[in-house]
CSV table of C-alpha atoms in Angstrom, one decimal:
chain,number,residue,atom,x,y,z
U,7,MET,CA,9.0,-108.7,136.2
U,8,ARG,CA,5.6,-109.2,136.7
U,9,ARG,CA,4.2,-107.0,139.4
U,10,LEU,CA,2.7,-109.0,142.8
U,11,SER,CA,-0.8,-108.9,143.3
U,12,LEU,CA,-2.4,-107.2,146.2
U,13,SER,CA,-3.0,-110.6,147.9
U,14,ALA,CA,0.5,-111.8,147.4
U,15,ARG,CA,1.8,-108.9,148.9
U,16,LEU,CA,-0.4,-109.0,151.9
U,17,ALA,CA,0.3,-112.7,152.1
U,18,LEU,CA,4.3,-111.8,152.2
U,19,LEU,CA,3.6,-109.2,154.4
U,20,PHE,CA,1.9,-111.3,156.9
U,21,ALA,CA,4.3,-114.2,156.7
U,22,ALA,CA,7.2,-111.6,157.3
U,23,CYS,CA,5.6,-110.1,160.5
U,24,THR,CA,4.8,-113.5,161.8
U,25,ALA,CA,8.7,-114.7,160.9
U,26,VAL,CA,9.8,-111.6,162.7
U,27,VAL,CA,7.5,-111.9,166.0
U,28,SER,CA,8.2,-115.5,166.1
U,29,LEU,CA,12.0,-115.0,165.8
U,30,PHE,CA,11.9,-112.3,168.4
U,31,ALA,CA,10.1,-114.3,170.9
U,32,GLY,CA,12.3,-117.5,170.2
U,33,VAL,CA,15.4,-115.5,170.6
U,34,LEU,CA,14.1,-114.0,174.0
U,35,PHE,CA,13.0,-117.3,175.1
U,36,SER,CA,16.5,-118.9,174.1
U,37,ARG,CA,18.5,-115.9,176.0
U,38,ALA,CA,16.2,-116.5,179.1
U,39,SER,CA,16.8,-120.3,179.1
U,40,GLU,CA,20.6,-119.7,179.0
U,41,ALA,CA,20.7,-117.3,181.6
U,42,HIS,CA,18.4,-119.6,183.6
U,43,PHE,CA,21.0,-122.4,183.3
U,44,ILE,CA,23.8,-120.1,184.3
U,45,GLU,CA,22.3,-119.0,187.3
U,46,LEU,CA,21.3,-122.8,188.4
U,47,ASP,CA,25.0,-123.5,187.4
U,48,GLN,CA,26.2,-120.6,189.5
U,49,GLN,CA,24.3,-121.4,192.4
U,50,LEU,CA,25.5,-125.2,192.4
U,51,LEU,CA,29.0,-124.3,192.3
U,52,GLU,CA,28.9,-121.9,194.9
U,53,ASP,CA,27.1,-124.5,197.0
U,54,LYS,CA,30.0,-126.8,196.2
U,55,LEU,CA,32.6,-124.2,196.9
U,56,ILE,CA,31.4,-123.7,200.2
U,57,GLY,CA,31.3,-127.6,201.0
U,58,LEU,CA,35.0,-127.9,199.6
U,59,ARG,CA,36.1,-125.2,202.0
U,60,ARG,CA,34.6,-126.6,204.7
U,61,ALA,CA,36.1,-130.1,203.7
U,62,LEU,CA,39.5,-128.6,203.4
U,63,PRO,CA,40.4,-126.7,206.4
U,64,ASP,CA,44.2,-127.9,205.8
U,65,ILE,CA,45.2,-128.3,202.4
U,66,GLN,CA,48.2,-130.0,203.3
U,67,SER,CA,46.2,-132.8,205.4
U,68,SER,CA,47.1,-136.4,204.5
U,69,GLN,CA,43.5,-136.8,204.3
U,70,ARG,CA,42.7,-134.2,201.3
U,71,ASP,CA,42.5,-136.3,198.5
U,72,ALA,CA,39.9,-138.8,200.5
U,73,ARG,CA,37.8,-135.8,201.3
U,74,LEU,CA,37.8,-134.3,197.9
U,75,ALA,CA,36.8,-137.5,196.5
U,76,ASP,CA,33.9,-138.0,198.9
U,77,GLU,CA,32.9,-134.3,198.5
U,78,LEU,CA,33.0,-134.7,194.6
U,79,SER,CA,31.2,-138.1,194.7
U,80,ARG,CA,28.1,-136.5,195.3
U,81,GLN,CA,28.2,-134.7,191.8
U,82,ALA,CA,29.1,-136.8,189.0
U,83,ASP,CA,29.6,-134.1,186.4
U,84,LEU,CA,31.7,-131.9,188.8
U,85,SER,CA,35.2,-131.6,188.5
U,86,LEU,CA,37.8,-129.8,190.6
U,87,ARG,CA,41.3,-128.4,189.9
U,88,ILE,CA,43.5,-127.1,192.9
U,89,SER,CA,46.3,-124.7,192.0
U,90,GLY,CA,48.9,-122.5,193.8
U,91,SER,CA,49.0,-119.0,194.1
U,92,ASP,CA,52.0,-119.1,191.5
U,93,GLY,CA,49.8,-121.1,188.8
U,94,ARG,CA,51.0,-124.8,189.6
U,95,ARG,CA,48.7,-127.2,189.8
U,96,TRP,CA,48.3,-129.2,192.8
U,97,TYR,CA,45.6,-131.5,192.0
U,98,ASP,CA,43.1,-132.5,189.0
U,99,SER,CA,40.3,-134.6,190.0
U,100,SER,CA,40.1,-136.0,186.4
U,101,SER,CA,42.6,-136.5,183.8
U,102,ASN,CA,40.4,-135.0,181.2
U,103,LEU,CA,40.2,-131.6,182.3
U,104,PRO,CA,41.6,-128.7,179.9
U,105,GLN,CA,45.2,-127.7,180.2
U,106,THR,CA,44.7,-124.1,180.7
U,107,LEU,CA,41.6,-122.7,182.5
U,108,PRO,CA,40.6,-118.9,183.0
U,109,ARG,CA,42.4,-117.3,186.2
U,110,GLN,CA,40.1,-114.4,186.4
U,111,PRO,CA,37.8,-114.8,189.6
U,112,GLY,CA,33.9,-115.6,189.0
U,113,LEU,CA,32.2,-117.8,186.3
U,114,SER,CA,33.3,-118.4,182.8
U,115,THR,CA,32.5,-121.0,180.3
U,116,VAL,CA,35.3,-123.2,178.3
U,117,SER,CA,35.1,-126.2,175.7
U,118,HIS,CA,37.5,-129.0,175.8
U,119,ASP,CA,37.2,-132.0,173.3
U,120,GLY,CA,33.8,-131.7,172.6
U,121,THR,CA,32.7,-131.0,176.3
U,122,ASP,CA,31.4,-127.6,177.6
U,123,TYR,CA,32.4,-126.8,180.9
U,124,ARG,CA,31.1,-123.9,183.4
U,125,VAL,CA,34.1,-122.9,185.6
U,126,LEU,CA,34.0,-121.0,188.8
U,127,ASN,CA,37.2,-119.8,190.0
U,128,ALA,CA,37.9,-118.6,193.7
U,129,PRO,CA,40.4,-118.6,196.5
U,130,LEU,CA,40.1,-121.7,198.9
U,131,TYR,CA,41.1,-119.2,201.8
U,132,PRO,CA,39.4,-116.0,201.0
U,133,ASP,CA,41.3,-113.9,204.1
U,134,THR,CA,44.6,-115.3,203.0
U,135,PRO,CA,46.5,-113.5,200.2
U,136,ASP,CA,48.5,-116.3,198.8
U,137,SER,CA,45.7,-118.8,199.2
U,138,PRO,CA,45.6,-121.7,196.8
U,139,GLN,CA,42.8,-121.3,194.0
U,140,LEU,CA,40.0,-123.5,193.4
U,141,SER,CA,38.6,-124.2,190.1
U,142,LEU,CA,35.2,-126.0,189.8
U,143,LEU,CA,34.3,-127.3,186.4
U,144,LEU,CA,30.8,-128.3,185.8
U,145,ASP,CA,30.1,-130.3,182.7
U,146,ILE,CA,27.2,-128.5,180.8
U,147,THR,CA,27.4,-130.3,177.5
U,148,HIS,CA,23.4,-131.4,178.0
U,149,HIS,CA,22.6,-127.8,178.9
U,150,GLN,CA,24.0,-126.9,175.5
U,151,HIS,CA,22.7,-129.8,173.5
U,152,PHE,CA,19.2,-128.5,174.9
U,153,LEU,CA,19.7,-125.0,174.0
U,154,GLN,CA,20.7,-126.1,170.5
U,155,ARG,CA,17.7,-128.2,169.9
U,156,MET,CA,15.6,-125.4,171.2
U,157,GLN,CA,17.2,-123.1,168.6
U,158,HIS,CA,16.8,-125.6,166.0
U,159,LEU,CA,13.1,-125.9,167.1
U,160,ILE,CA,12.8,-122.1,166.9
U,161,TRP,CA,13.9,-121.9,163.5
U,162,LEU,CA,11.7,-124.8,162.6
U,163,THR,CA,8.9,-123.1,164.1
U,164,VAL,CA,9.7,-119.6,162.3
U,165,GLY,CA,9.6,-121.4,159.2
U,166,LEU,CA,6.5,-123.1,159.6
U,167,SER,CA,4.8,-120.3,161.1
U,168,ALA,CA,5.8,-118.0,158.2
U,169,LEU,CA,4.5,-120.5,155.8
U,170,ALA,CA,1.2,-121.3,157.6
U,171,THR,CA,0.7,-117.4,157.7
U,172,ALA,CA,1.5,-117.1,153.9
U,173,LEU,CA,-1.0,-119.5,153.0
U,174,LEU,CA,-3.7,-118.4,155.6
U,175,GLY,CA,-3.0,-114.8,154.7
U,176,ALA,CA,-3.4,-115.2,151.2
U,177,TRP,CA,-6.8,-116.9,151.8
U,178,ALA,CA,-7.8,-114.0,154.1
U,179,ALA,CA,-6.4,-111.5,151.7
U,180,ARG,CA,-8.3,-113.1,149.0
U,181,SER,CA,-11.6,-113.4,150.9
U,182,GLY,CA,-11.1,-109.8,152.2
U,183,LEU,CA,-10.7,-108.3,148.8
U,184,ARG,CA,-13.4,-109.9,147.1
U,185,PRO,CA,-15.3,-106.7,147.3
U,186,LEU,CA,-12.5,-105.1,145.3
U,187,ARG,CA,-12.8,-107.8,142.5
U,188,ARG,CA,-16.6,-106.9,142.9
U,189,MET,CA,-16.0,-103.3,142.1
U,190,SER,CA,-13.6,-104.1,139.3
U,191,ALA,CA,-16.2,-106.3,137.8
U,192,VAL,CA,-18.7,-103.7,138.0
U,193,ALA,CA,-16.1,-101.1,136.6
U,194,SER,CA,-15.2,-103.5,133.8
U,195,GLY,CA,-18.9,-103.7,132.7
U,196,VAL,CA,-19.4,-99.8,132.8
U,197,SER,CA,-20.2,-98.5,129.1
U,198,ALA,CA,-22.2,-95.9,127.5
U,199,GLN,CA,-25.1,-98.1,127.4
U,200,SER,CA,-24.9,-99.7,130.9
U,201,LEU,CA,-24.2,-96.6,133.3
U,202,ASN,CA,-27.0,-97.5,135.6
U,203,ALA,CA,-24.8,-100.5,137.4
U,204,ARG,CA,-24.3,-99.9,141.1
U,205,LEU,CA,-22.4,-101.6,143.8
U,206,PRO,CA,-24.4,-102.8,146.9
U,207,GLU,CA,-23.1,-100.5,149.8
U,208,GLU,CA,-24.7,-102.3,152.3
U,209,ASP,CA,-22.7,-105.5,151.8
U,210,MET,CA,-19.3,-103.9,151.7
U,211,PRO,CA,-16.8,-103.6,154.8
U,212,PRO,CA,-16.8,-100.3,156.5
U,213,GLU,CA,-13.4,-99.7,155.0
U,214,LEU,CA,-14.7,-99.9,151.4
U,215,ALA,CA,-18.3,-98.8,152.1
U,216,GLU,CA,-17.1,-94.7,151.5
U,217,MET,CA,-15.2,-95.7,148.4
U,218,ALA,CA,-18.3,-97.6,147.1
U,219,HIS,CA,-20.6,-94.5,147.6
U,220,HIS,CA,-18.2,-92.5,145.8
U,221,PHE,CA,-17.9,-94.7,143.1
U,222,ASN,CA,-21.7,-95.2,142.6
U,223,ALA,CA,-22.0,-91.5,143.0
U,224,MET,CA,-19.3,-91.1,139.9
U,225,LEU,CA,-21.3,-93.4,138.1
U,226,GLY,CA,-24.6,-91.5,138.6
U,227,ARG,CA,-22.8,-88.3,137.7
U,228,LEU,CA,-21.3,-90.1,134.5
U,229,ASP,CA,-25.1,-91.2,133.9
U,230,ASP,CA,-26.5,-87.7,134.1
U,231,SER,CA,-23.7,-86.0,132.0
U,232,PHE,CA,-24.4,-88.9,129.4
U,233,GLN,CA,-28.1,-88.2,129.4
U,234,ARG,CA,-27.3,-84.7,129.5
U,235,LEU,CA,-25.2,-84.7,126.6
U,236,SER,CA,-27.4,-87.0,124.5
U,237,ALA,CA,-30.0,-84.7,125.1
U,238,PHE,CA,-28.2,-81.6,124.4
U,239,SER,CA,-27.1,-83.2,120.8
U,240,ALA,CA,-30.8,-84.2,120.0
U,241,ASP,CA,-31.9,-80.5,121.2
U,242,ILE,CA,-29.1,-79.1,118.7
U,243,ALA,CA,-30.5,-80.9,115.9
U,244,HIS,CA,-34.3,-80.5,117.0
U,245,GLU,CA,-33.4,-76.7,117.0
U,246,LEU,CA,-31.6,-76.3,113.8
U,247,ARG,CA,-33.7,-78.6,111.9
U,248,THR,CA,-36.5,-75.9,111.5
U,249,PRO,CA,-34.5,-72.9,110.6
U,250,LEU,CA,-32.3,-75.2,108.2
U,251,SER,CA,-35.6,-76.5,106.7
U,252,ASN,CA,-36.9,-73.2,106.1
U,253,LEU,CA,-34.0,-71.8,104.6
U,254,LEU,CA,-33.9,-74.6,102.1
U,255,THR,CA,-37.5,-74.3,101.2
U,256,HIS,CA,-37.4,-70.8,100.8
U,257,THR,CA,-34.5,-70.8,98.4
U,258,GLN,CA,-35.8,-73.8,96.6
U,259,VAL,CA,-39.3,-71.9,96.0
U,260,THR,CA,-37.6,-68.7,95.2
U,261,LEU,CA,-35.6,-70.6,92.4
U,262,THR,CA,-38.1,-72.2,90.8
U,263,ARG,CA,-38.7,-69.5,88.5
U,264,PRO,CA,-37.4,-66.1,87.3
U,265,ARG,CA,-38.4,-63.5,89.8
U,266,PRO,CA,-38.3,-59.8,90.0
U,267,LEU,CA,-35.2,-58.3,91.9
U,268,GLU,CA,-37.0,-57.2,94.6
U,269,ASP,CA,-38.6,-60.8,95.4
U,270,TYR,CA,-34.9,-61.9,95.6
U,271,ARG,CA,-34.0,-59.0,98.0
U,272,GLU,CA,-36.9,-60.1,100.3
U,273,ALA,CA,-35.9,-63.8,100.3
U,274,LEU,CA,-32.6,-62.9,101.1
U,275,HIS,CA,-33.7,-60.6,103.9
U,276,SER,CA,-35.8,-63.5,105.3
U,277,ASN,CA,-33.0,-65.8,105.0
U,278,LEU,CA,-30.7,-63.5,106.8
U,279,GLU,CA,-32.8,-63.5,109.8
U,280,GLU,CA,-32.9,-67.2,110.1
U,281,LEU,CA,-29.1,-67.2,109.5
U,282,GLN,CA,-28.5,-64.6,112.4
U,283,TRP,CA,-30.6,-66.7,114.7
U,284,MET,CA,-28.6,-69.5,113.9
U,285,ALA,CA,-25.5,-67.8,114.4
U,286,GLN,CA,-26.5,-66.4,117.8
U,287,LEU,CA,-27.5,-70.3,118.7
U,288,VAL,CA,-23.8,-71.4,117.7
U,289,ASN,CA,-22.5,-68.7,119.5
U,290,ASP,CA,-24.5,-69.4,122.8
U,291,MET,CA,-23.7,-72.9,122.4
U,292,LEU,CA,-19.9,-72.1,122.4
U,293,TYR,CA,-20.2,-69.8,125.2
U,294,LEU,CA,-21.6,-73.0,127.2
U,295,ALA,CA,-18.8,-75.0,126.0
U,296,LYS,CA,-16.5,-72.7,127.4
U,297,ALA,CA,-18.1,-72.3,130.8
U,298,ASP,CA,-18.4,-76.3,131.0
U,299,HIS,CA,-14.5,-76.5,130.4
U,300,GLY,CA,-13.9,-73.7,132.9
U,301,LEU,CA,-12.4,-71.1,130.3
U,302,LEU,CA,-14.8,-68.2,131.4
U,303,MET,CA,-12.4,-65.9,133.0
U,304,PRO,CA,-14.5,-62.7,134.2
U,305,LYS,CA,-12.6,-59.5,134.6
U,306,ARG,CA,-12.7,-58.1,138.2
U,307,GLU,CA,-13.8,-54.3,138.3
U,308,PRO,CA,-15.6,-52.5,140.8
U,309,LEU,CA,-19.3,-52.3,139.8
U,310,GLU,CA,-22.1,-50.3,141.4
U,311,LEU,CA,-25.2,-52.7,140.9
U,312,ALA,CA,-27.7,-49.9,141.4
U,313,GLU,CA,-26.4,-48.1,138.3
U,314,GLU,CA,-26.0,-51.3,136.2
U,315,VAL,CA,-29.5,-52.3,137.0
U,316,ASP,CA,-30.8,-48.8,136.5
U,317,LEU,CA,-29.2,-48.8,132.7
U,318,LEU,CA,-30.8,-52.2,131.9
U,319,LEU,CA,-34.2,-51.1,133.3
U,320,GLU,CA,-34.0,-48.0,131.1
U,321,PHE,CA,-33.4,-50.2,128.0
U,322,PHE,CA,-36.2,-52.3,128.8
U,323,ALA,CA,-38.6,-49.5,129.8
U,324,PRO,CA,-40.2,-49.1,126.2
U,325,LEU,CA,-41.1,-52.9,126.0
U,326,ALA,CA,-42.2,-52.7,129.4
U,327,GLU,CA,-44.4,-49.9,128.7
U,328,ASP,CA,-46.0,-51.4,125.5
U,329,ALA,CA,-46.6,-54.4,127.6
U,330,ARG,CA,-48.1,-52.5,130.5
U,331,VAL,CA,-45.6,-53.8,133.0
U,332,THR,CA,-44.1,-51.7,136.2
U,333,LEU,CA,-40.4,-52.0,136.4
U,334,SER,CA,-38.6,-50.9,139.8
U,335,ARG,CA,-35.4,-51.4,141.5
U,336,ASP,CA,-34.7,-51.5,145.2
U,337,GLY,CA,-31.1,-51.6,147.2
U,338,ASP,CA,-27.7,-51.2,146.1
U,339,ALA,CA,-24.3,-52.8,146.5
U,340,ARG,CA,-20.8,-52.8,145.4
U,341,LEU,CA,-19.5,-55.9,143.6
U,342,GLN,CA,-16.0,-56.7,141.8
U,343,GLY,CA,-16.9,-58.6,138.6
U,344,ASP,CA,-17.4,-58.5,134.8
U,345,ARG,CA,-19.3,-55.8,133.6
U,346,ASN,CA,-20.7,-57.2,130.2
U,347,MET,CA,-21.1,-61.0,131.7
U,348,LEU,CA,-23.4,-59.5,134.4
U,349,ARG,CA,-25.3,-57.6,132.3
U,350,ARG,CA,-25.9,-60.4,129.8
U,351,ALA,CA,-26.9,-62.5,132.8
U,352,LEU,CA,-29.3,-59.6,134.1
U,353,SER,CA,-30.6,-59.1,130.7
U,354,ASN,CA,-31.5,-62.7,130.3
U,355,LEU,CA,-33.7,-62.5,133.5
U,356,LEU,CA,-35.4,-59.3,132.9
U,357,ASP,CA,-36.4,-60.3,129.2
U,358,ASN,CA,-37.6,-63.6,130.8
U,359,ALA,CA,-39.7,-61.8,133.4
U,360,LEU,CA,-41.1,-59.4,131.0
U,361,ARG,CA,-42.2,-62.1,128.5
U,362,PHE,CA,-44.0,-64.0,131.4
U,363,THR,CA,-45.4,-61.0,133.3
U,364,PRO,CA,-49.3,-60.2,132.4
U,365,ALA,CA,-50.5,-57.1,131.4
U,366,GLY,CA,-50.8,-54.8,134.5
U,367,GLY,CA,-48.1,-57.1,136.4
U,368,GLU,CA,-45.1,-56.0,138.0
U,369,VAL,CA,-41.0,-56.8,137.4
U,370,ARG,CA,-39.0,-55.7,140.5
U,371,VAL,CA,-35.1,-55.9,140.9
U,372,ARG,CA,-34.0,-56.4,144.7
U,373,ILE,CA,-30.4,-55.6,145.9
U,374,ASN,CA,-29.5,-57.0,149.2
U,375,ASP,CA,-26.1,-55.9,150.2
U,376,GLN,CA,-24.3,-58.3,153.3
U,377,ALA,CA,-21.0,-58.4,155.1
U,378,LYS,CA,-19.1,-60.8,152.7
U,379,SER,CA,-21.7,-61.4,150.0
U,380,LEU,CA,-24.7,-59.9,148.1
U,381,SER,CA,-27.9,-61.1,146.9
U,382,LEU,CA,-29.9,-60.0,143.8
U,383,SER,CA,-33.4,-61.0,142.7
U,384,VAL,CA,-35.4,-60.4,139.9
U,385,GLU,CA,-39.0,-61.2,140.5
U,386,ASN,CA,-42.3,-60.6,138.3
U,387,SER,CA,-46.0,-61.4,139.3
U,388,GLY,CA,-48.1,-63.6,137.2
U,389,GLU,CA,-48.5,-67.2,136.8
U,390,GLY,CA,-46.5,-69.5,139.1
U,391,ILE,CA,-44.2,-72.4,137.6
U,392,PRO,CA,-44.7,-75.8,139.1
U,393,ALA,CA,-42.3,-77.0,141.9
U,394,ASP,CA,-41.3,-79.9,139.5
U,395,LEU,CA,-40.1,-78.0,136.9
U,396,LEU,CA,-37.9,-75.5,138.8
U,397,PRO,CA,-35.0,-77.8,139.0
U,398,ARG,CA,-35.0,-78.0,135.1
U,399,LEU,CA,-35.3,-74.4,134.4
U,400,PHE,CA,-31.5,-74.1,133.7
U,401,ASP,CA,-31.2,-76.9,131.5
U,402,ARG,CA,-29.9,-76.3,128.1
U,403,PHE,CA,-33.2,-75.9,125.5
U,404,TYR,CA,-35.5,-76.2,128.0
U,405,ARG,CA,-38.6,-74.2,128.2
U,406,ALA,CA,-41.2,-74.4,130.7
U,407,ASP,CA,-44.2,-72.8,128.7
U,408,PRO,CA,-45.6,-75.7,126.7
U,409,ALA,CA,-47.0,-73.2,124.2
U,410,ARG,CA,-43.8,-72.6,122.9
U,411,HIS,CA,-43.3,-74.4,119.5
U,412,GLU,CA,-40.3,-76.1,118.1
U,413,GLY,CA,-37.5,-74.0,116.1
U,414,SER,CA,-38.8,-70.7,117.1
U,415,SER,CA,-36.3,-68.1,116.0
U,416,GLU,CA,-36.8,-66.0,118.8
U,417,HIS,CA,-35.8,-68.0,122.0
U,418,ALA,CA,-34.0,-71.0,121.9
U,419,GLY,CA,-33.8,-71.8,125.6
U,420,LEU,CA,-30.4,-71.2,126.6
U,421,GLY,CA,-30.8,-67.7,128.3
U,422,LEU,CA,-31.0,-69.3,131.8
U,423,ALA,CA,-28.2,-71.9,131.2
U,424,ILE,CA,-25.9,-69.1,130.0
U,425,THR,CA,-26.8,-66.9,133.1
U,426,GLN,CA,-26.2,-69.7,135.3
U,427,SER,CA,-22.8,-70.2,133.6
U,428,ILE,CA,-22.0,-66.4,134.4
U,429,VAL,CA,-23.0,-66.5,137.9
U,430,ARG,CA,-21.0,-69.7,138.8
U,431,ALA,CA,-17.9,-68.1,136.9
U,432,HIS,CA,-18.1,-65.5,139.4
U,433,GLY,CA,-18.3,-67.9,142.1
U,434,GLY,CA,-21.8,-67.7,143.1
U,435,GLN,CA,-25.0,-69.6,142.7
U,436,ILE,CA,-28.3,-69.0,141.4
U,437,ARG,CA,-31.9,-70.8,142.0
U,438,CYS,CA,-35.5,-70.1,141.2
U,439,GLU,CA,-38.6,-69.6,143.5
U,440,SER,CA,-42.2,-69.5,142.6
U,441,GLU,CA,-45.0,-69.0,145.2
U,442,ASN,CA,-48.0,-66.8,145.8
U,443,GLY,CA,-48.0,-65.3,142.3
U,444,TRP,CA,-44.6,-64.4,142.1
U,445,THR,CA,-41.6,-66.2,140.5
U,446,ARG,CA,-38.4,-65.0,141.7
U,447,PHE,CA,-34.7,-65.6,140.4
U,448,VAL,CA,-32.1,-65.3,143.1
U,449,ILE,CA,-28.3,-64.8,142.6
U,450,GLU,CA,-26.1,-64.9,145.4
U,451,LEU,CA,-22.6,-63.6,144.8
U,452,PRO,CA,-19.2,-63.1,147.0
U,453,LYS,CA,-18.4,-59.5,147.1
U,454,GLY,CA,-14.5,-60.0,146.4
U,455,GLU,CA,-11.7,-57.7,147.2
């Protein structure tokens, strides 16, 4: 079976709720009306009982029938039966009365030949043990007809109310769900070429405004991711084009004519450098792809950051000496992390710092130990980075130095992206600050167990 739409479900739910409420209210009204009629009938019968007791001080009086007829003539729908203490009938005011009546004292209801009676049984002389019994019968057929008509009206009202509510509920649900249909229309129009569509949040009801906000945020993230993916694909082709072209050209030139063995050896060495750089580029891209899919699982081993930094500074010391750059480290901290991954991240930062520090400058590593986290900053003196470029430094293949030419076999612009992936894999964050002649990369990491 075809599943019901949300509008149909809401309409049926409204109709069911209305039917239940109407039926409940109708039943309460019917019961209240019935109880009210019983109370009125009981009051009337008790008043007649008092009058009959006064009219019959002696049941054997010769004027009994006349007094009874006079008393009953005042109420046309009232009948009377008098029975002895042994149950034998002494008197019936009408020949159409039921043959048998309830004998228990109090009020009861009986039906006979399509007529409904309210019966009140009571002794004629309450203080006499063998007193004759009076059975007052009040014709309540018109009351019962009224209650039946009212019940029919209740059922009709319940049905009409449910139908009207279903129709109005369907219209209200369809009108109220119009924003959802608008969201569906926007979602159906989303494609790789139209990720800029957005829902008007200000026109949404409060219940859907938050969902519209998150929907727009999702589209924004998809748009950003798609743009990054497109740029990444273009950058890969851009980076690989030059070394591949160099390999082809160099190989073709070498093969144009016979050459000495040494020339072939030199050509192979040259090609080997380009191939090694391309292999490193592919490895770096695979590393970033792993990070994007959450496949970087760092080991957790105790590390002394001061020792790790000092080893790296010792490794970079010859390069710093050639560039006349001073290296220093300040602070210490312990960390649970992956030694190889963190060394790679710090090496990328130190390499960047050395390349962009002018002669006579300084590269400093600062470690700040805190209770539950630590921060490590790599800062270098020199020309700063414009503020508008700082957010893009960790993009893949991005180079802030405009003098860098395309297809360089030395640096592909993936170092900072890899560093960011390593830091995030350890549950930390990295940011860049550049002011007052200093550029600072700050890593914040949780200390772990």
